[in-house]
Tab-separated table of C-alpha atoms in Angstrom:
chain	number	residue	atom	x	y	z
J	1	MET	CA	-14.562	20.088	13.542
J	2	PRO	CA	-11.451	22.275	13.773
J	3	THR	CA	-8.362	21.104	11.974
J	4	ALA	CA	-5.792	19.549	14.303
J	5	PRO	CA	-2.170	20.599	13.773
J	6	ALA	CA	-0.505	17.967	11.625
J	7	SER	CA	2.469	16.204	13.147
J	8	SER	CA	5.484	14.443	11.708
J	9	LEU	CA	6.851	11.183	13.035
J	10	GLU	CA	10.426	9.998	12.765
J	11	LEU	CA	11.460	6.417	13.446
J	12	ARG	CA	15.141	5.687	13.998
J	13	GLY	CA	16.466	2.129	14.121
J	14	VAL	CA	13.268	0.581	15.507
J	15	SER	CA	13.547	-3.173	16.120
J	16	ARG	CA	11.267	-5.713	17.795
J	17	ARG	CA	11.761	-9.401	18.621
J	18	PHE	CA	9.305	-12.049	19.742
J	19	GLY	CA	10.685	-15.292	21.150
J	20	GLY	CA	14.045	-14.791	19.499
J	21	ARG	CA	12.497	-13.980	16.110
J	22	GLU	CA	13.151	-10.498	14.788
J	23	VAL	CA	9.808	-9.102	13.602
J	24	LEU	CA	11.127	-5.596	12.921
J	25	SER	CA	14.742	-4.910	12.041
J	26	ASP	CA	16.285	-1.442	12.117
J	27	ILE	CA	13.277	0.495	10.772
J	28	SER	CA	14.132	4.123	10.009
J	29	LEU	CA	11.415	6.225	8.421
J	30	THR	CA	10.047	9.774	8.377
J	31	ILE	CA	6.258	10.157	8.232
J	32	PRO	CA	5.398	13.515	6.600
J	33	PRO	CA	2.927	15.804	8.401
J	34	GLY	CA	-0.553	16.204	6.985
J	35	ARG	CA	-0.072	13.336	4.542
J	36	ILE	CA	-1.290	9.764	4.206
J	37	THR	CA	1.374	7.087	4.553
J	38	CYS	CA	0.603	3.482	3.583
J	39	LEU	CA	2.469	0.602	5.207
J	40	LEU	CA	2.231	-2.126	2.586
J	41	GLY	CA	3.239	-5.766	2.718
J	42	GLU	CA	2.146	-9.367	2.994
J	43	SER	CA	0.945	-10.902	6.241
J	44	GLY	CA	3.695	-11.281	8.823
J	45	CYS	CA	6.000	-8.615	7.381
J	46	GLY	CA	5.775	-6.498	10.555
J	47	LYS	CA	3.538	-3.637	9.458
J	48	SER	CA	0.888	-4.093	12.183
J	49	THR	CA	3.601	-4.546	14.826
J	50	LEU	CA	5.089	-1.238	13.710
J	51	LEU	CA	1.668	0.398	14.025
J	52	ARG	CA	1.271	-0.902	17.597
J	53	ILE	CA	4.711	0.428	18.542
J	54	VAL	CA	3.879	3.881	17.167
J	55	SER	CA	0.606	3.894	19.104
J	56	GLY	CA	2.289	2.843	22.363
J	57	VAL	CA	0.440	-0.456	22.686
J	58	ASP	CA	3.795	-2.220	22.248
J	59	ARG	CA	7.395	-1.180	22.911
J	60	PRO	CA	10.408	-1.653	20.636
J	61	ASP	CA	13.464	-3.525	21.823
J	62	ASN	CA	15.672	-0.884	20.224
J	63	GLY	CA	15.228	2.451	18.516
J	64	THR	CA	13.717	5.882	18.957
J	65	ILE	CA	10.485	7.507	17.798
J	66	LEU	CA	10.092	11.274	17.709
J	67	MET	CA	6.967	13.364	17.185
J	68	ASN	CA	7.700	16.866	15.915
J	69	GLY	CA	11.293	16.366	17.022
J	70	ALA	CA	10.446	15.345	20.600
J	71	PRO	CA	11.019	11.713	21.649
J	72	ILE	CA	7.987	9.631	22.562
J	73	VAL	CA	9.922	6.318	22.603
J	74	GLY	CA	13.609	5.798	23.208
J	75	PRO	CA	16.222	4.585	25.656
J	76	GLY	CA	14.861	5.397	29.111
J	77	HIS	CA	11.931	7.315	27.596
J	78	PHE	CA	8.328	6.211	27.022
J	79	VAL	CA	5.290	8.452	26.593
J	80	GLU	CA	2.093	6.635	27.555
J	81	PRO	CA	-0.370	5.997	24.683
J	82	GLU	CA	-3.036	8.356	26.049
J	83	GLN	CA	-0.527	11.203	26.123
J	84	ARG	CA	0.715	10.859	22.540
J	85	ARG	CA	-2.255	12.411	20.714
J	86	ILE	CA	-2.230	9.399	18.412
J	87	GLY	CA	-5.580	7.898	17.387
J	88	PHE	CA	-6.087	4.241	16.467
J	89	MET	CA	-8.821	2.860	14.221
J	90	PHE	CA	-9.019	-0.934	14.419
J	91	GLN	CA	-9.681	-3.332	11.555
J	92	ASP	CA	-12.911	-4.602	13.145
J	93	TYR	CA	-13.858	-1.030	14.209
J	94	ALA	CA	-14.174	-2.111	17.893
J	95	LEU	CA	-17.368	-0.132	18.469
J	96	PHE	CA	-18.964	-0.664	21.874
J	97	PRO	CA	-22.140	-2.664	21.151
J	98	HIS	CA	-23.976	-1.452	24.275
J	99	LEU	CA	-23.412	2.230	23.468
J	100	SER	CA	-25.260	4.351	20.912
J	101	VAL	CA	-23.371	6.056	18.099
J	102	ALA	CA	-23.340	9.315	20.065
J	103	GLU	CA	-22.049	7.529	23.160
J	104	ASN	CA	-19.353	5.765	21.111
J	105	LEU	CA	-18.222	9.101	19.708
J	106	ALA	CA	-18.139	10.693	23.147
J	107	PHE	CA	-16.071	7.878	24.667
J	108	GLY	CA	-12.758	9.497	23.811
J	109	LEU	CA	-13.913	12.930	25.002
J	110	ARG	CA	-14.288	12.088	28.679
J	111	HIS	CA	-11.403	14.412	29.563
J	112	LEU	CA	-13.476	17.391	28.372
J	113	SER	CA	-16.179	19.241	30.278
J	114	ARG	CA	-19.784	18.428	29.400
J	115	PRO	CA	-20.253	21.609	27.325
J	116	ASP	CA	-16.990	20.997	25.440
J	117	GLN	CA	-17.955	17.380	24.857
J	118	GLY	CA	-21.239	18.505	23.348
J	119	ARG	CA	-19.565	21.031	21.065
J	120	ARG	CA	-16.915	18.584	19.864
J	121	LEU	CA	-19.512	15.866	19.319
J	122	ALA	CA	-21.651	18.230	17.246
J	123	GLU	CA	-18.615	19.233	15.164
J	124	VAL	CA	-17.564	15.690	14.324
J	125	VAL	CA	-21.130	14.548	13.609
J	126	ASP	CA	-21.609	17.460	11.231
J	127	ARG	CA	-18.231	17.062	9.529
J	128	ILE	CA	-18.625	13.331	8.850
J	129	GLY	CA	-22.385	13.400	8.257
J	130	LEU	CA	-23.604	11.161	11.070
J	131	GLY	CA	-26.548	13.207	12.322
J	132	HIS	CA	-29.096	10.571	11.275
J	133	LEU	CA	-27.193	7.803	13.088
J	134	THR	CA	-26.439	9.231	16.541
J	135	GLY	CA	-29.276	7.417	18.342
J	136	ARG	CA	-28.668	4.036	16.744
J	137	TYR	CA	-26.551	1.137	17.985
J	138	PRO	CA	-23.675	-0.602	16.143
J	139	HIS	CA	-25.611	-3.812	15.405
J	140	SER	CA	-28.153	-1.826	13.361
J	141	LEU	CA	-25.528	-0.160	11.146
J	142	SER	CA	-24.235	-1.323	7.784
J	143	GLY	CA	-20.549	-2.047	7.312
J	144	GLY	CA	-19.983	1.326	5.694
J	145	GLU	CA	-21.840	3.124	8.490
J	146	GLN	CA	-19.810	1.304	11.151
J	147	GLN	CA	-16.620	2.321	9.382
J	148	ARG	CA	-17.638	5.985	9.333
J	149	VAL	CA	-18.583	5.891	13.022
J	150	ALA	CA	-15.236	4.277	13.890
J	151	LEU	CA	-13.435	6.977	11.890
J	152	ALA	CA	-15.412	9.717	13.593
J	153	ARG	CA	-14.687	8.253	17.040
J	154	ALA	CA	-10.960	8.140	16.251
J	155	LEU	CA	-10.983	11.742	14.986
J	156	ALA	CA	-13.155	13.212	17.750
J	157	PRO	CA	-10.240	13.786	20.194
J	158	GLN	CA	-8.393	15.580	17.367
J	159	PRO	CA	-5.343	13.308	17.219
J	160	ALA	CA	-2.181	14.668	15.674
J	161	VAL	CA	-1.657	11.296	13.948
J	162	LEU	CA	-4.286	8.701	13.061
J	163	LEU	CA	-3.337	5.024	12.713
J	164	MET	CA	-5.619	2.751	10.663
J	165	ASP	CA	-5.107	-1.019	10.480
J	166	GLU	CA	-6.661	-2.477	7.284
J	167	PRO	CA	-9.624	-0.062	7.631
J	168	PHE	CA	-11.415	-1.114	4.429
J	169	SER	CA	-10.759	-4.865	4.349
J	170	ASN	CA	-14.113	-5.834	5.913
J	171	LEU	CA	-16.137	-4.094	3.196
J	172	ASP	CA	-17.401	-5.515	-0.088
J	173	GLN	CA	-15.518	-4.336	-3.183
J	174	GLY	CA	-18.007	-1.721	-4.413
J	175	LEU	CA	-18.640	-0.335	-0.936
J	176	ARG	CA	-14.924	-0.421	-0.143
J	177	GLU	CA	-14.080	1.983	-2.960
J	178	ARG	CA	-16.834	4.435	-2.011
J	179	VAL	CA	-16.019	4.414	1.707
J	180	ARG	CA	-12.328	4.754	0.919
J	181	ARG	CA	-12.969	7.853	-1.195
J	182	GLU	CA	-15.113	9.374	1.546
J	183	THR	CA	-12.521	8.595	4.217
J	184	LEU	CA	-9.681	10.089	2.207
J	185	ALA	CA	-11.703	13.227	1.528
J	186	ILE	CA	-12.306	13.670	5.271
J	187	LEU	CA	-8.670	13.067	6.217
J	188	ARG	CA	-7.380	15.464	3.574
J	189	LYS	CA	-9.899	18.141	4.499
J	190	ILE	CA	-8.964	17.955	8.175
J	191	GLY	CA	-5.255	17.675	7.378
J	192	THR	CA	-4.600	14.857	9.833
J	193	SER	CA	-1.406	12.836	9.431
J	194	ALA	CA	-2.492	9.239	8.848
J	195	ILE	CA	-0.724	5.887	8.649
J	196	ILE	CA	-2.764	3.176	6.940
J	197	VAL	CA	-1.786	-0.502	6.969
J	198	THR	CA	-2.799	-2.519	3.910
J	199	HIS	CA	-1.778	-5.706	2.113
J	200	ASP	CA	-3.303	-4.511	-1.173
J	201	PRO	CA	-0.825	-2.787	-3.539
J	202	GLN	CA	-3.602	-1.227	-5.608
J	203	GLU	CA	-5.095	0.303	-2.482
J	204	ALA	CA	-1.707	1.632	-1.396
J	205	LEU	CA	-1.147	3.236	-4.799
J	206	ALA	CA	-4.612	4.814	-4.731
J	207	VAL	CA	-4.435	6.047	-1.135
J	208	GLY	CA	-0.890	6.865	-0.096
J	209	ASP	CA	1.096	10.050	-0.538
J	210	LEU	CA	3.977	7.900	0.713
J	211	VAL	CA	4.040	4.121	0.213
J	212	VAL	CA	6.318	2.045	2.454
J	213	LEU	CA	6.735	-1.520	1.191
J	214	MET	CA	7.842	-3.898	3.945
J	215	ARG	CA	9.352	-7.355	3.658
J	216	ALA	CA	10.309	-9.694	6.511
J	217	GLY	CA	10.537	-6.901	9.078
J	218	ARG	CA	12.496	-4.492	6.909
J	219	ILE	CA	11.665	-1.644	4.558
J	220	GLU	CA	12.086	-2.897	1.003
J	221	GLN	CA	11.355	0.500	-0.553
J	222	ALA	CA	9.656	3.778	0.328
J	223	GLY	CA	8.504	6.470	-2.078
J	224	THR	CA	5.564	8.080	-3.812
J	225	PRO	CA	3.133	5.752	-5.595
J	226	PHE	CA	4.688	6.687	-8.947
J	227	GLU	CA	8.221	6.112	-7.681
J	228	ILE	CA	7.526	2.730	-6.157
J	229	TYR	CA	5.597	1.470	-9.212
J	230	ASP	CA	7.678	3.030	-11.986
J	231	ARG	CA	11.099	2.607	-10.338
J	232	PRO	CA	10.978	-0.500	-8.127
J	233	ALA	CA	14.115	-1.019	-6.041
J	234	SER	CA	14.189	-4.819	-6.409
J	235	PRO	CA	12.500	-7.680	-8.265
J	236	TYR	CA	10.416	-8.251	-5.114
J	237	ALA	CA	9.146	-4.659	-5.205
J	238	ALA	CA	8.445	-4.854	-8.935
J	239	GLU	CA	6.408	-8.051	-8.597
J	240	PHE	CA	4.613	-7.046	-5.401
J	241	MET	CA	3.321	-3.840	-6.980
J	242	GLY	CA	1.940	-5.711	-9.992
J	243	PRO	CA	2.437	-8.866	-12.061
J	244	CYS	CA	5.655	-9.135	-14.064
J	245	ASN	CA	7.131	-11.427	-16.656
J	246	ARG	CA	10.650	-12.374	-15.502
J	247	LEU	CA	13.247	-12.934	-18.198
J	248	THR	CA	16.849	-13.822	-17.448
J	249	GLY	CA	19.267	-12.463	-20.007
J	250	ILE	CA	22.959	-12.048	-20.712
J	251	TRP	CA	24.617	-8.691	-20.146
J	252	SER	CA	26.746	-7.620	-23.093
J	253	GLN	CA	28.165	-4.231	-24.082
J	254	GLY	CA	25.636	-2.158	-22.169
J	255	ARG	CA	22.608	-4.265	-23.051
J	256	ILE	CA	20.577	-7.118	-21.651
J	257	GLU	CA	19.955	-9.756	-24.296
J	258	THR	CA	16.691	-11.706	-23.932
J	259	PRO	CA	14.745	-14.026	-26.244
J	260	ILE	CA	12.250	-11.229	-26.967
J	261	GLY	CA	14.695	-8.393	-27.527
J	262	THR	CA	17.897	-6.643	-26.596
J	263	PHE	CA	17.592	-3.569	-24.408
J	264	PRO	CA	20.115	-0.925	-23.319
J	265	ALA	CA	20.459	0.020	-19.656
J	266	ALA	CA	22.956	1.841	-17.445
J	267	LEU	CA	24.382	-1.184	-15.655
J	268	ASP	CA	27.685	-1.822	-13.936
J	269	LEU	CA	28.077	-5.484	-14.894
J	270	PRO	CA	30.810	-7.404	-16.685
J	271	ASP	CA	29.990	-8.803	-20.105
J	272	GLY	CA	28.589	-12.309	-19.814
J	273	ALA	CA	26.953	-11.717	-16.420
J	274	LEU	CA	23.339	-12.678	-15.862
J	275	ALA	CA	20.756	-9.905	-15.604
J	276	LEU	CA	17.012	-9.929	-15.023
J	277	ALA	CA	14.308	-8.071	-16.940
J	278	CYS	CA	10.896	-7.650	-15.279
J	279	ILE	CA	8.322	-6.826	-17.947
J	280	ARG	CA	4.784	-5.883	-16.962
J	281	PRO	CA	1.917	-7.570	-18.874
J	282	GLN	CA	0.683	-4.239	-20.233
J	283	ALA	CA	4.078	-3.694	-21.900
J	284	LEU	CA	3.331	-6.517	-24.354
J	285	SER	CA	1.025	-6.562	-27.344
J	286	ILE	CA	0.399	-8.986	-30.190
J	287	GLY	CA	-0.505	-8.669	-33.834
J	288	PRO	CA	-0.868	-10.873	-36.910
J	289	ASP	CA	1.930	-13.330	-37.508
J	290	GLY	CA	4.840	-11.881	-39.437
J	291	HIS	CA	5.061	-8.436	-37.831
J	292	GLY	CA	7.282	-9.142	-34.809
J	293	ILE	CA	8.625	-11.987	-32.709
J	294	SER	CA	6.905	-15.258	-33.573
J	295	ALA	CA	4.669	-16.537	-30.747
J	296	ARG	CA	1.554	-18.624	-30.134
J	297	VAL	CA	-1.572	-17.917	-28.073
J	298	VAL	CA	-2.019	-20.642	-25.431
J	299	ALA	CA	-4.730	-19.162	-23.167
J	300	LYS	CA	-7.186	-16.256	-22.986
J	301	THR	CA	-9.138	-15.030	-19.962
J	302	PHE	CA	-11.814	-12.343	-20.281
J	303	MET	CA	-11.715	-10.028	-17.240
J	304	GLY	CA	-14.299	-7.414	-18.188
J	305	GLU	CA	-12.224	-4.266	-18.519
J	306	SER	CA	-9.328	-6.207	-19.992
J	307	GLU	CA	-8.350	-9.537	-21.481
J	308	GLN	CA	-5.500	-11.640	-20.102
J	309	ILE	CA	-3.579	-13.562	-22.751
J	310	ASP	CA	-0.823	-16.126	-22.268
J	311	ILE	CA	1.587	-16.531	-25.170
J	312	LEU	CA	4.464	-18.909	-25.777
J	313	VAL	CA	7.670	-17.691	-27.386
J	314	HIS	CA	10.402	-20.118	-28.458
J	315	PRO	CA	12.742	-20.952	-26.717
J	316	LEU	CA	11.126	-19.796	-23.424
J	317	ALA	CA	10.014	-22.657	-21.157
J	318	GLU	CA	7.275	-20.544	-19.547
J	319	THR	CA	4.534	-18.497	-21.152
J	320	LEU	CA	4.459	-14.701	-21.120
J	321	ARG	CA	1.361	-12.961	-19.841
J	322	MET	CA	-0.062	-9.796	-21.382
J	323	HIS	CA	-3.080	-7.605	-20.622
J	324	SER	CA	-5.061	-5.870	-23.331
J	325	HIS	CA	-7.878	-3.335	-23.014
J	326	VAL	CA	-8.958	-3.980	-26.597
J	327	ARG	CA	-10.495	-7.186	-27.873
J	328	ILE	CA	-7.909	-9.583	-29.315
J	329	PRO	CA	-9.338	-11.542	-32.290
J	330	MET	CA	-6.629	-14.231	-32.241
J	331	SER	CA	-7.790	-17.660	-31.095
J	332	ILE	CA	-6.072	-20.122	-28.780
J	333	GLY	CA	-3.421	-21.997	-30.738
J	334	GLU	CA	-3.081	-19.261	-33.364
J	335	LYS	CA	0.368	-17.997	-34.366
J	336	VAL	CA	0.903	-14.293	-33.638
J	337	SER	CA	3.683	-11.733	-33.486
J	338	LEU	CA	4.813	-10.334	-30.141
J	339	GLN	CA	5.566	-6.634	-29.887
J	340	LEU	CA	6.584	-4.232	-27.118
J	341	ASN	CA	4.435	-1.135	-26.797
J	342	GLY	CA	6.821	1.295	-25.065
J	343	ALA	CA	5.949	0.717	-21.400
J	344	GLN	CA	8.765	0.400	-18.889
J	345	ILE	CA	10.983	-2.612	-18.382
J	346	HIS	CA	12.733	-2.930	-15.019
J	347	VAL	CA	16.236	-4.372	-15.149
J	348	PHE	CA	18.103	-5.862	-12.213
J	349	ALA	CA	21.252	-7.808	-11.570
J	350	ASP	CA	20.515	-11.489	-11.176
J	351	ASP	CA	21.418	-11.285	-7.469
J	352	ASN	CA	18.102	-9.359	-6.922
J	353	ARG	CA	19.899	-6.016	-6.723
J	354	ARG	CA	18.169	-3.112	-8.460
J	355	ILE	CA	20.036	-1.951	-11.542
J	356	ASP	CA	18.003	0.314	-13.791
J	357	THR	CA	14.646	1.093	-15.343
J	358	ILE	CA	14.579	1.451	-19.118
J	359	LEU	CA	12.143	2.139	-21.896
J	360	PRO	CA	11.976	-0.896	-24.151
J	361	GLY	CA	12.901	-0.772	-27.782
J	362	PRO	CA	14.023	-4.126	-29.196
J	363	GLU	CA	17.233	-3.886	-31.147
């Protein structure tokens, strides 16, 4: 299957309202060509609505969308979905049950002549490895096979941009990871620009070249997986991308003072102001009592690859959670010493504004 020219998308001030409720508010975003962009967020944040607007299934109330610099949506301008060269792969795959795999794949090629249809069909079947499935019907396929057929059908017309709404959510965990790897390999080999909607932060980090975290119809943060995990723009972003221990502290002379340590950061706060430290569970470790901050083990949960341990540190009202990939011999109720192992701490003003990211080193 020949590689389709990759296309960039630019969204400028896109907004959408339903019944007086603003579902999307002033979304501005550039989708890089030939890359995979993940729209990430909890249910109802607007990510699927944004996908429908890009595809042309829905229209924004305000804003402009450009493909390779040319408007496809804007004031007085609307390019019909079938003319956008944008493919859409649905969450439930939406395969036609009465059509064979070959007929499903050919459905989007009706604009081509019979010989061209045959050539394109052969190309996509060979590229995605569906030769043994072409005569079968959707009901006889496994979940992974249905997903591959749906992907092939979306790619057959050679879209410049492929939209995928929760494409792996219907698969079991083990199968999901394998199918995801296969799908990514195909998309990267072809070089198609893709936008994938997901609610799973781990999936977004594993899949996306660009991760766009959405919250209540707005973009909370956009960046590479490393940027959005290592340098979250807000407490919400920090906690959405992975569990955090939240500690409120006092800002004094260039440091946040917390019950488990005092840490420097480049903040613009007056002395005495409240600040917030978000500490990931893997940043904490424990050892025998007497070699750090006194604490007590209150719960342990074995998770296979790691162990989750809840510890109580005086005078904190809530426990701190840590993750360890080595076996911890301490028992529940045992006194231990809390230590910080050098992973990042994210520091914010207490008004939820991002302040800084620091490397911990209790002082």
